Coordinates of C-alpha atoms and ligand atoms in Angstrom, one line a residue:
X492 CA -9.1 22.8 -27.2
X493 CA -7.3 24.0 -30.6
X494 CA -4.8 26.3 -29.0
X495 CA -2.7 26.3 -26.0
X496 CA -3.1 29.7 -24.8
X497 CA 0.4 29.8 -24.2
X498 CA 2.4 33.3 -24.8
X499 CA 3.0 32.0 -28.4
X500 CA -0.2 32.0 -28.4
X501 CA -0.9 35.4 -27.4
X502 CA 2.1 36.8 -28.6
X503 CA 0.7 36.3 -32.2
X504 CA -2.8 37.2 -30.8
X505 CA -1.5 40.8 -30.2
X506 CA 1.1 41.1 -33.2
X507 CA -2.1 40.3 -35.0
X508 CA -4.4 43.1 -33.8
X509 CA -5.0 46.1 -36.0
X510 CA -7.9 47.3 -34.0
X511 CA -7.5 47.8 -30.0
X512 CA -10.1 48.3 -27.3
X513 CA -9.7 51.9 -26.1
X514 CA -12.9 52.4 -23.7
X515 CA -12.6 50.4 -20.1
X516 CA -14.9 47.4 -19.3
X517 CA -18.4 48.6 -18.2
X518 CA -18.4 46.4 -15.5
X519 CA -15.2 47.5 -13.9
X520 CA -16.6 50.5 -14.5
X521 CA -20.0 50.0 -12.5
X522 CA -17.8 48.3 -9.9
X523 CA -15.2 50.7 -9.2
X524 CA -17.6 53.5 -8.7
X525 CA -17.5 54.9 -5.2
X526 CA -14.5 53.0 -4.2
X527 CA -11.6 55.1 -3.2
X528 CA -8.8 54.9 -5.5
X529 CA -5.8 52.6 -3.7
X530 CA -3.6 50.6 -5.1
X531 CA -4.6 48.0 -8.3
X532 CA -3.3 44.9 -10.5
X533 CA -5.5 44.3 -14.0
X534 CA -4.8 40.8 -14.6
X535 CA -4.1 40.2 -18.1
X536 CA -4.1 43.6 -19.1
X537 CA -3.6 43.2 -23.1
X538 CA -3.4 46.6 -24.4
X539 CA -4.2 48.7 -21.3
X540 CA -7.7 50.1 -21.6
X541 CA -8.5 49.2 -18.4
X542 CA -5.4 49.9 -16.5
X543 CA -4.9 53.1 -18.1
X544 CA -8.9 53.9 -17.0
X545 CA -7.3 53.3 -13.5
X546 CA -4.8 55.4 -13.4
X547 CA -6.5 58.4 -14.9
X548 CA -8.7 57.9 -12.3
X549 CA -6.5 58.2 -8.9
X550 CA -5.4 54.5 -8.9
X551 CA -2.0 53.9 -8.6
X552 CA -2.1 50.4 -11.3
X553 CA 0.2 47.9 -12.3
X554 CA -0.7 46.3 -15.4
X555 CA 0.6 42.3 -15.9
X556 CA 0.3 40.4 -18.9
X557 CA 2.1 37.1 -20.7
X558 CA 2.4 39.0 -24.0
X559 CA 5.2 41.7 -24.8
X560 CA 3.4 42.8 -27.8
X561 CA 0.4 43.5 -26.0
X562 CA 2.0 45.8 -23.3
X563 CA 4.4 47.5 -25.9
X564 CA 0.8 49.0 -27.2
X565 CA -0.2 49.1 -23.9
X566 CA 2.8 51.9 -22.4
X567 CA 2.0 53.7 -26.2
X568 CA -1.4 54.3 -25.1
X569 CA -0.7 55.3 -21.2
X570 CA 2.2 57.4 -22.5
X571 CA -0.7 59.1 -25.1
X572 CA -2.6 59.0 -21.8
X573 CA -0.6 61.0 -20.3
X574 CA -0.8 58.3 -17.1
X575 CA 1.9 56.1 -15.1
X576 CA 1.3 52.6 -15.2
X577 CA 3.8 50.1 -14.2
X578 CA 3.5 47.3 -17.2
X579 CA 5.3 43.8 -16.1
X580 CA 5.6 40.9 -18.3
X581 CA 4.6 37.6 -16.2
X582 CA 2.9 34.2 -16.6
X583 CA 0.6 34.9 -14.0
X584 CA -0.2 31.2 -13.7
X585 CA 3.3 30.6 -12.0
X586 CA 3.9 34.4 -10.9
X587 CA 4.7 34.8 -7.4
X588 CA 4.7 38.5 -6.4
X589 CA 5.1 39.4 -2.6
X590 CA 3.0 42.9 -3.1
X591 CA -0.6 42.3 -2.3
X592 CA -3.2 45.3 -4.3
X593 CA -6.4 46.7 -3.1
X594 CA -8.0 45.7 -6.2
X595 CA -7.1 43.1 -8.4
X596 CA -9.3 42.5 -11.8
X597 CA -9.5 40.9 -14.8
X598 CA -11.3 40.7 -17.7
X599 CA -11.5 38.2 -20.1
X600 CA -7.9 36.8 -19.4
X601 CA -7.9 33.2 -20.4
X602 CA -4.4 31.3 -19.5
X603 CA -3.5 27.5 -20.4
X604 CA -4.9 26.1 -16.6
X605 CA -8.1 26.0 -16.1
X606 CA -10.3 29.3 -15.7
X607 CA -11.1 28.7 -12.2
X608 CA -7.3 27.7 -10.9
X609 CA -6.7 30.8 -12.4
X610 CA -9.0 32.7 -10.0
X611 CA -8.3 31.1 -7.3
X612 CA -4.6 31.7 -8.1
X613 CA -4.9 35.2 -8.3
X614 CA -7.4 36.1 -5.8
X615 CA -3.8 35.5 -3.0
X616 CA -2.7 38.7 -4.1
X617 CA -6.1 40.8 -2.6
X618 CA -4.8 42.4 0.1
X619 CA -7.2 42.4 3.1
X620 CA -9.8 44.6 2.9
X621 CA -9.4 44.8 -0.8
X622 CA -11.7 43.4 -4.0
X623 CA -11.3 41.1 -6.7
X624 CA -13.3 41.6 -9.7
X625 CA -13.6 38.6 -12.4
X626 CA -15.2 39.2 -15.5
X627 CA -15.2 36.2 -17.6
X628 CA -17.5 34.7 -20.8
X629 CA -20.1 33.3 -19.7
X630 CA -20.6 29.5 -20.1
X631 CA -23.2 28.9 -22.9
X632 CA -25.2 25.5 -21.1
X633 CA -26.6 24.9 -24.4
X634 CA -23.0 24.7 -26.2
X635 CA -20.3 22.9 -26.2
X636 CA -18.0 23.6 -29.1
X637 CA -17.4 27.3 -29.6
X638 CA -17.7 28.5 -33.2
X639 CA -15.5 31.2 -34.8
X640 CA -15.5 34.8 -33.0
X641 CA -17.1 32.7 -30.1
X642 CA -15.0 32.3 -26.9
X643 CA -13.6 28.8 -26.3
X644 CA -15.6 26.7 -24.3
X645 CA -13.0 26.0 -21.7
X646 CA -12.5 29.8 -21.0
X647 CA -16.4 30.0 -20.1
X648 CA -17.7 30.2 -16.7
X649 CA -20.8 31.1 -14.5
X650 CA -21.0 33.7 -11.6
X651 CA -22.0 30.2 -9.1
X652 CA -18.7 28.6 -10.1
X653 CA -17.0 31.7 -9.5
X654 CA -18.7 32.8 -6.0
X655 CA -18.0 29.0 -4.9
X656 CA -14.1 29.8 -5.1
X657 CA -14.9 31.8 -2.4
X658 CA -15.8 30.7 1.6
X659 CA -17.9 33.4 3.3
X660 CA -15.4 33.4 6.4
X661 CA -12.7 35.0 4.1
X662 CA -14.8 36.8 1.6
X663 CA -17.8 38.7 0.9
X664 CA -19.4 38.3 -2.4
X665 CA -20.5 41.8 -3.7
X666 CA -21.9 41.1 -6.9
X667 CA -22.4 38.3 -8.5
X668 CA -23.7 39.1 -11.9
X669 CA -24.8 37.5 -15.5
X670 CA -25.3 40.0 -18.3
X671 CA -25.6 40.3 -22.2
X672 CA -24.3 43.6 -24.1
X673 CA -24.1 44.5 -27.7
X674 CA -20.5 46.1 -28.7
X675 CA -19.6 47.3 -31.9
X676 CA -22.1 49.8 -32.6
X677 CA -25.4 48.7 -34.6
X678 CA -25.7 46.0 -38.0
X679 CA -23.1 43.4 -39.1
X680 CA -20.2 45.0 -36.9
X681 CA -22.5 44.7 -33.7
X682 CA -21.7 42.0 -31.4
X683 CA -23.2 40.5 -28.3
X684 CA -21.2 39.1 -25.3
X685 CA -22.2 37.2 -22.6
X686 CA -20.6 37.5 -19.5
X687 CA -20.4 36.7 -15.9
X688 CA -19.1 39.4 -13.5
X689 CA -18.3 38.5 -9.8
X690 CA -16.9 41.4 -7.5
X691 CA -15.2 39.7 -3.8
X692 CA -13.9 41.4 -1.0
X693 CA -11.7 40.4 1.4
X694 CA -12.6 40.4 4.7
X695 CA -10.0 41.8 7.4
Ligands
LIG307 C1 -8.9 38.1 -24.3 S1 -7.5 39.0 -23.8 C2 -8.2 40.2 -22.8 C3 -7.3 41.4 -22.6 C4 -7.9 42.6 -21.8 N1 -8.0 42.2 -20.4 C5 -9.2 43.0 -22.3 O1 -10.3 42.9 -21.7 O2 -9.2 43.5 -23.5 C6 -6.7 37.9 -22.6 C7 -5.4 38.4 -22.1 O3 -4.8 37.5 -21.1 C8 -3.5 37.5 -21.3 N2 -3.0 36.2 -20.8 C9 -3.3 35.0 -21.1 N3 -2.6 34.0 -20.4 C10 -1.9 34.7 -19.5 C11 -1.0 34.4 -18.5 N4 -0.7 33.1 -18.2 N5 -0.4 35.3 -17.8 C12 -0.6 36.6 -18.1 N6 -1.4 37.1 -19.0 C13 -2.1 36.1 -19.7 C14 -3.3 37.5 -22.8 O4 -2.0 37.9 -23.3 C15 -4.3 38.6 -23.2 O5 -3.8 39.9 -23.2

């Protein structure tokens, strides 16, 4: 590993950005649809596409990431929105909250512990009944150094170590998913990502 992934880390990550996502994650997209809007906690929010998606459509979101630059942009863009979103500022490895969400999600978050302690870590705060949706890279079983613009190897994961986090007397696995898609429009900009997408509910 060349980098920490510590809030210095991502602090200089999102002081760095010039260009933001602005349309939500397909896949929480797909898996949202039908659900009934409750309450929700993105994850590792970064700049808030996904939270902000949320909100504008009934949820009632609290958005949680390590990085105060990141959320700064993030309240710009629900403000532009024209949407509520609570923003807090927490190393969700070590956060402890007592509020438990109908949906928790997150995409792409990558902290300094290991990718699956990090699931399992943040899967306590479903509150029964509710979902957890993980989208994460998807492990490359070919590779094992990640090259520029690549994710790092130890942020990479498949949908069968994800669904194993979870026993079938406490969750159900709704989707358990591996999928390419090309972002970035078409030619040199385009871009394909890999990822593994695994939607849990818990049960009562
Ligand atoms: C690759 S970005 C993904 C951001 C956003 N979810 C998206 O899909 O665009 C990973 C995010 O996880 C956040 N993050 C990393 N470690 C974290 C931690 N320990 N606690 C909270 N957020 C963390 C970073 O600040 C960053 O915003």
């Amino acid at each position: 590993m060349t980098h920490a992934f510590d809030k210095e880390y991502w602090e200089h990550h999102w002081d760095d950005r010039t260009s933001r996502t602005v349309a939500a994650n397909p896949y929480l997209v797909q898996e949202t649809a039908g659900s009934m809007p409750g309450t929700a906690l993105d994850a590792g929010c970064g700049a808030g596409a996904e939270a902000i998606w949320l909100a504008e459509q009934g949820w009632r979101v609290t958005g949680a990431d390590i990085s105060a630059a990141a959320l700064d942009t993030a309240a710009k863009q629900a403000r532009s929105a024209g949407v509520d979103v609570t923003w807090i500022e927490a190393d969700l490895t070590t956060w402890n909250p007592t509020d438990r969400w109908d949906l928790v999600t997150t995409h792409y978050a990558h902290p300094s512990i290991p990718q699956l302690d990090f699931y399992r870590h943040i899967a306590q705060w479903v509150a029964p009944g509710g979902s957890l949706l993980i989208v994460g890279h998807l492990h490359d079983r070919g590779h094992h150094h990640s090259h520029d613009g690549e994710p790092p190897h130890e942020a990479t994961v498949t949908a069968t170590d994800i669904t194993a986090l979870f026993d079938a007397s406490s969750w159900r696995i709704d989707t358990a998913l591996e999928r390419s898609r090309t972002v970035g429009g078409t030619g040199v900009h385009s871009k394909t990502l890999r990822d593994a997408v695994v939607r849990v509910t818990r049960r009562n």
